[in-house]
Coordinates of C-alpha atoms in Angstrom, one line a residue:
M1 CA 70.6 36.9 93.7
A2 CA 69.8 40.8 93.3
D3 CA 71.4 41.6 96.8
I4 CA 74.5 39.8 96.2
A5 CA 74.4 41.7 92.6
K6 CA 73.5 45.0 94.4
L7 CA 76.1 45.0 97.4
A8 CA 78.8 44.2 94.7
D9 CA 78.0 47.4 92.6
K10 CA 78.3 49.0 96.0
G11 CA 81.6 47.6 96.8
R12 CA 83.0 48.9 93.4
E13 CA 81.1 52.4 93.6
R14 CA 83.7 52.5 96.9
R15 CA 86.8 51.3 95.0
K16 CA 88.9 54.0 93.6
K17 CA 89.3 53.0 89.5
R18 CA 93.2 52.5 89.5
M19 CA 92.4 53.0 85.3
S20 CA 90.3 53.9 83.0
D21 CA 88.9 51.1 80.9
S22 CA 89.7 53.1 77.4
T23 CA 93.7 53.0 78.8
L24 CA 93.4 49.3 78.8
E25 CA 95.0 47.1 75.6
D26 CA 93.1 44.0 74.6
G27 CA 95.6 41.8 76.1
D28 CA 95.0 43.6 79.2
R29 CA 91.7 42.5 79.8
P30 CA 91.1 39.9 81.7
V31 CA 89.9 36.0 80.9
Y32 CA 87.0 34.8 82.3
D33 CA 85.6 32.0 83.1
F34 CA 81.7 31.9 82.6
D35 CA 81.1 28.1 83.7
W36 CA 82.8 30.1 87.4
F37 CA 80.5 32.7 87.2
W38 CA 77.1 29.9 86.2
R39 CA 78.4 28.2 89.7
F40 CA 78.9 30.5 91.6
F41 CA 75.5 32.6 91.6
E42 CA 74.5 29.0 91.7
R43 CA 75.2 29.0 94.8
A44 CA 75.0 32.6 96.1
G45 CA 71.6 32.1 95.2
Y46 CA 71.1 30.4 98.5
A47 CA 72.5 32.7 101.1
S48 CA 70.0 34.9 102.9
N49 CA 72.3 36.0 105.8
E50 CA 73.0 39.5 105.5
D51 CA 76.2 39.3 106.4
M52 CA 77.1 36.0 104.2
K53 CA 75.4 37.7 100.9
K54 CA 78.3 40.5 101.7
L55 CA 80.8 37.7 101.9
W56 CA 79.4 36.5 98.3
A57 CA 79.4 40.3 97.0
A58 CA 83.2 40.2 97.6
V59 CA 84.2 37.2 96.3
L60 CA 81.8 38.2 92.4
N61 CA 84.2 41.7 92.7
E62 CA 87.1 40.5 93.2
E63 CA 87.0 37.6 90.7
I64 CA 85.5 40.4 88.0
D65 CA 89.0 42.2 89.0
H66 CA 91.2 39.5 89.6
S67 CA 89.8 36.4 87.0
G68 CA 90.9 33.1 88.8
Q69 CA 91.5 34.3 92.3
F70 CA 88.5 32.1 93.8
S71 CA 88.6 28.4 92.8
Y72 CA 85.3 26.1 92.2
K73 CA 86.5 24.5 95.9
A74 CA 86.2 27.9 97.7
I75 CA 82.5 28.1 96.0
E76 CA 82.0 25.3 97.6
T77 CA 83.1 26.0 100.9
L78 CA 81.5 29.1 100.8
F79 CA 78.1 27.5 100.0
H80 CA 78.9 24.8 102.9
M81 CA 79.6 27.2 105.7
S82 CA 76.7 29.0 108.0
P83 CA 77.3 32.6 109.3
T84 CA 78.0 31.5 112.7
E85 CA 81.5 29.2 111.0
A86 CA 82.4 32.6 108.8
K87 CA 82.3 34.3 111.6
V88 CA 85.4 32.0 113.5
F89 CA 87.3 31.8 110.2
K90 CA 87.2 34.9 110.3
E91 CA 88.4 35.5 114.2
M92 CA 90.8 32.8 113.4
A93 CA 92.4 34.7 110.0
Q94 CA 93.1 37.7 112.0
Y95 CA 95.6 36.1 113.9
S96 CA 97.4 34.1 111.2
F97 CA 101.3 35.3 109.7
N98 CA 103.6 33.9 107.1
T99 CA 107.1 32.3 107.6
P100 CA 110.1 32.6 105.4
Y101 CA 108.8 29.3 104.5
G102 CA 105.6 31.1 102.7
E103 CA 103.7 29.4 105.2
C104 CA 100.5 31.1 106.3
L105 CA 99.8 29.8 110.5
L106 CA 97.8 29.6 113.1
P107 CA 99.5 30.1 116.8
A108 CA 99.5 27.1 118.6
S109 CA 101.2 23.9 119.9
E110 CA 101.3 21.0 120.8
E111 CA 100.2 22.4 124.0
L112 CA 97.0 23.0 123.2
Y113 CA 95.9 19.0 123.1
D114 CA 97.2 19.0 126.7
N115 CA 93.5 19.6 128.0
Y116 CA 91.0 17.5 127.6
D117 CA 88.6 21.0 127.6
V118 CA 88.8 21.4 124.0
T119 CA 87.3 24.8 124.1
S120 CA 90.0 26.3 126.0
P121 CA 93.6 26.7 125.9
C122 CA 96.4 24.9 128.1
V123 CA 99.0 27.0 129.3
V124 CA 101.3 26.8 132.5
D125 CA 102.8 30.0 133.7
G126 CA 106.7 30.2 133.2
Q127 CA 106.6 27.0 131.2
S128 CA 104.9 26.8 128.3
D129 CA 105.5 27.8 125.0
I130 CA 105.8 31.3 122.5
Y131 CA 102.8 29.4 120.9
S132 CA 100.5 28.5 123.5
V133 CA 101.0 31.5 125.2
L134 CA 99.6 33.7 121.9
A135 CA 96.9 30.7 121.5
A136 CA 95.7 31.3 125.5
A137 CA 95.6 34.8 124.7
Y138 CA 93.8 35.6 122.0
G139 CA 91.2 32.2 122.1
I140 CA 92.7 29.9 120.0
T141 CA 91.3 26.9 120.7
N142 CA 91.3 23.1 120.2
E143 CA 87.4 22.8 119.1
K144 CA 87.9 25.9 116.7
I145 CA 91.0 24.2 114.7
M146 CA 88.8 21.1 114.3
Y147 CA 85.9 23.1 113.8
L148 CA 87.5 24.7 110.6
D149 CA 89.4 21.4 109.6
E150 CA 86.3 19.9 108.9
Y151 CA 85.9 22.5 106.1
G152 CA 89.5 22.5 104.5
L153 CA 90.1 26.0 105.7
L154 CA 92.9 25.0 108.4
S155 CA 95.0 22.1 108.9
S156 CA 94.4 20.2 112.6
M157 CA 98.5 18.9 112.1
L158 CA 100.6 20.8 113.7
N159 CA 103.1 21.6 111.6
V160 CA 106.9 22.9 113.1
S161 CA 109.6 24.4 110.9
S162 CA 112.9 25.0 112.5
F163 CA 115.2 28.4 111.0
S164 CA 119.0 29.0 111.5
I165 CA 119.2 32.7 112.6
T166 CA 122.5 34.4 111.4
R167 CA 123.0 38.0 111.1
D168 CA 121.0 37.8 108.2
P169 CA 117.4 38.6 108.7
I170 CA 114.4 36.8 108.1
F171 CA 110.8 37.8 108.4
I172 CA 108.1 36.8 109.7
T173 CA 104.3 39.1 108.1
N174 CA 101.1 38.9 108.4
D175 CA 100.6 41.2 105.4
Y176 CA 101.0 44.8 106.9
Y177 CA 104.1 44.3 109.0
A178 CA 107.2 42.1 109.6
I179 CA 109.0 40.8 112.6
V180 CA 112.5 41.3 111.5
I181 CA 114.8 39.0 113.2
C182 CA 118.3 38.2 113.2
L183 CA 121.4 38.0 115.8
K184 CA 122.4 40.9 117.8
E185 CA 125.8 42.3 116.5
A186 CA 126.7 41.3 120.4
S187 CA 126.0 38.2 120.2
N188 CA 129.0 35.6 120.1
L189 CA 127.2 33.1 118.8
D190 CA 127.0 31.9 114.9
S191 CA 123.7 30.9 114.4
L192 CA 120.6 29.8 116.4
E193 CA 117.9 27.4 116.2
F194 CA 114.5 28.8 116.1
E195 CA 111.1 27.3 115.6
V196 CA 108.4 28.4 114.5
C197 CA 104.9 26.8 115.5
G198 CA 101.1 26.7 114.0
H199 CA 98.0 24.6 112.0
R200 CA 99.0 26.0 108.6
F201 CA 95.7 27.6 107.0
S202 CA 94.7 25.5 103.3
S203 CA 95.6 27.5 99.6
V204 CA 91.1 28.1 100.1
A205 CA 91.1 29.7 103.3
R206 CA 94.3 32.0 101.5
Q207 CA 91.5 32.8 98.6
L208 CA 88.8 33.6 101.1
F209 CA 91.4 35.8 102.9
A210 CA 90.9 38.2 100.4
V211 CA 87.3 39.1 101.1
I212 CA 87.7 40.0 104.7
D213 CA 87.5 43.5 106.2
D214 CA 89.0 43.1 109.2
E215 CA 92.9 43.8 109.4
P216 CA 95.0 40.8 111.2
S217 CA 95.4 42.2 114.5
F218 CA 98.0 44.3 115.3
S219 CA 97.9 43.9 118.8
S220 CA 98.6 39.9 118.6
F221 CA 101.7 40.6 116.1
L222 CA 103.7 42.7 118.5
D223 CA 102.4 40.2 121.6
F224 CA 104.2 37.2 119.0
A225 CA 107.5 39.6 118.5
R226 CA 107.3 40.7 122.6
L227 CA 107.4 37.1 123.2
I228 CA 110.0 36.4 120.7
E229 CA 112.8 38.8 122.3
R230 CA 111.8 37.5 125.8
R231 CA 112.8 34.2 124.9
Y232 CA 115.4 34.4 122.9
S233 CA 117.7 36.7 124.1
E234 CA 120.7 36.7 121.7
L235 CA 118.0 37.6 119.0
D236 CA 117.0 41.3 117.9
I237 CA 113.9 41.8 117.3
K238 CA 111.6 44.9 115.2
V239 CA 108.8 45.2 113.6
Y240 CA 108.0 47.6 110.9
R241 CA 105.0 48.3 108.7
I242 CA 105.0 46.2 105.1
I243 CA 105.2 49.6 102.0
S244 CA 104.9 46.3 99.3
I245 CA 105.4 43.4 98.7
D246 CA 106.1 40.6 95.6
R247 CA 108.1 37.9 94.7
D248 CA 111.5 39.1 95.1
E249 CA 111.4 41.9 97.5
L250 CA 109.9 42.8 100.6
V251 CA 110.0 46.4 101.3
L252 CA 109.4 48.1 104.3
E253 CA 109.0 51.6 106.1
D254 CA 112.0 51.1 108.6
S255 CA 112.1 54.8 110.4
T256 CA 109.5 53.1 113.5
D257 CA 110.2 50.1 115.1
Y258 CA 106.8 49.9 116.7
L259 CA 108.0 47.3 118.9
H260 CA 110.0 49.2 120.6
D261 CA 108.4 53.2 119.9
S262 CA 107.0 54.5 123.1
S263 CA 104.2 55.2 121.6

């Protein structure tokens, strides 16, 4: 347990202090759930693997800074995860994306289940859909999905969401970049039906995203945009960096379209 506390201290030293304690008013100070910390230290004390200790330390720091960010279930999920399972979770998390409906998905389609070999994806050249191609390219397999489903991190049920694309843009994001989708100005269509398909990450998984060191995969996100552009000739597709996200507005740095930028 002392090792985790030391790792947490080191992590806090590396952070830039957003404001001095003297500037905080009483109303700004977080209210801590001491039962949560009791549960945390009880469970974290069993960790012996160095990578798992780092995860526990990161959870502790996030909870200190943002009280209430991690549920009791998140603690129990982390407690039951082995280093191997944590590695699969981190691997799959980097391919996650957010739909306009607020769903956080791992790209896949029903084609994933057409192969009896659950350790490899199933894709047919020239016939498979966008999400099967992404799964094949980035090693998203039925086996890994079922693995994460057992720990309540990912639903094994396929999620399909439909959108009517007009000239008003919609956004698919990964918290760092946004795919901006709308009808081309020259299109004769009034709208176009567009499907987003994948397996939904649970609320616990999304809590644990905050302590994963790796950023989302930029290459897979660009490939996603390329596949949409190739599949839907009527759509105008761009990829911009996200400056900030709040409940009402997505602020983008739109001077560079990374999908079409030659560099």
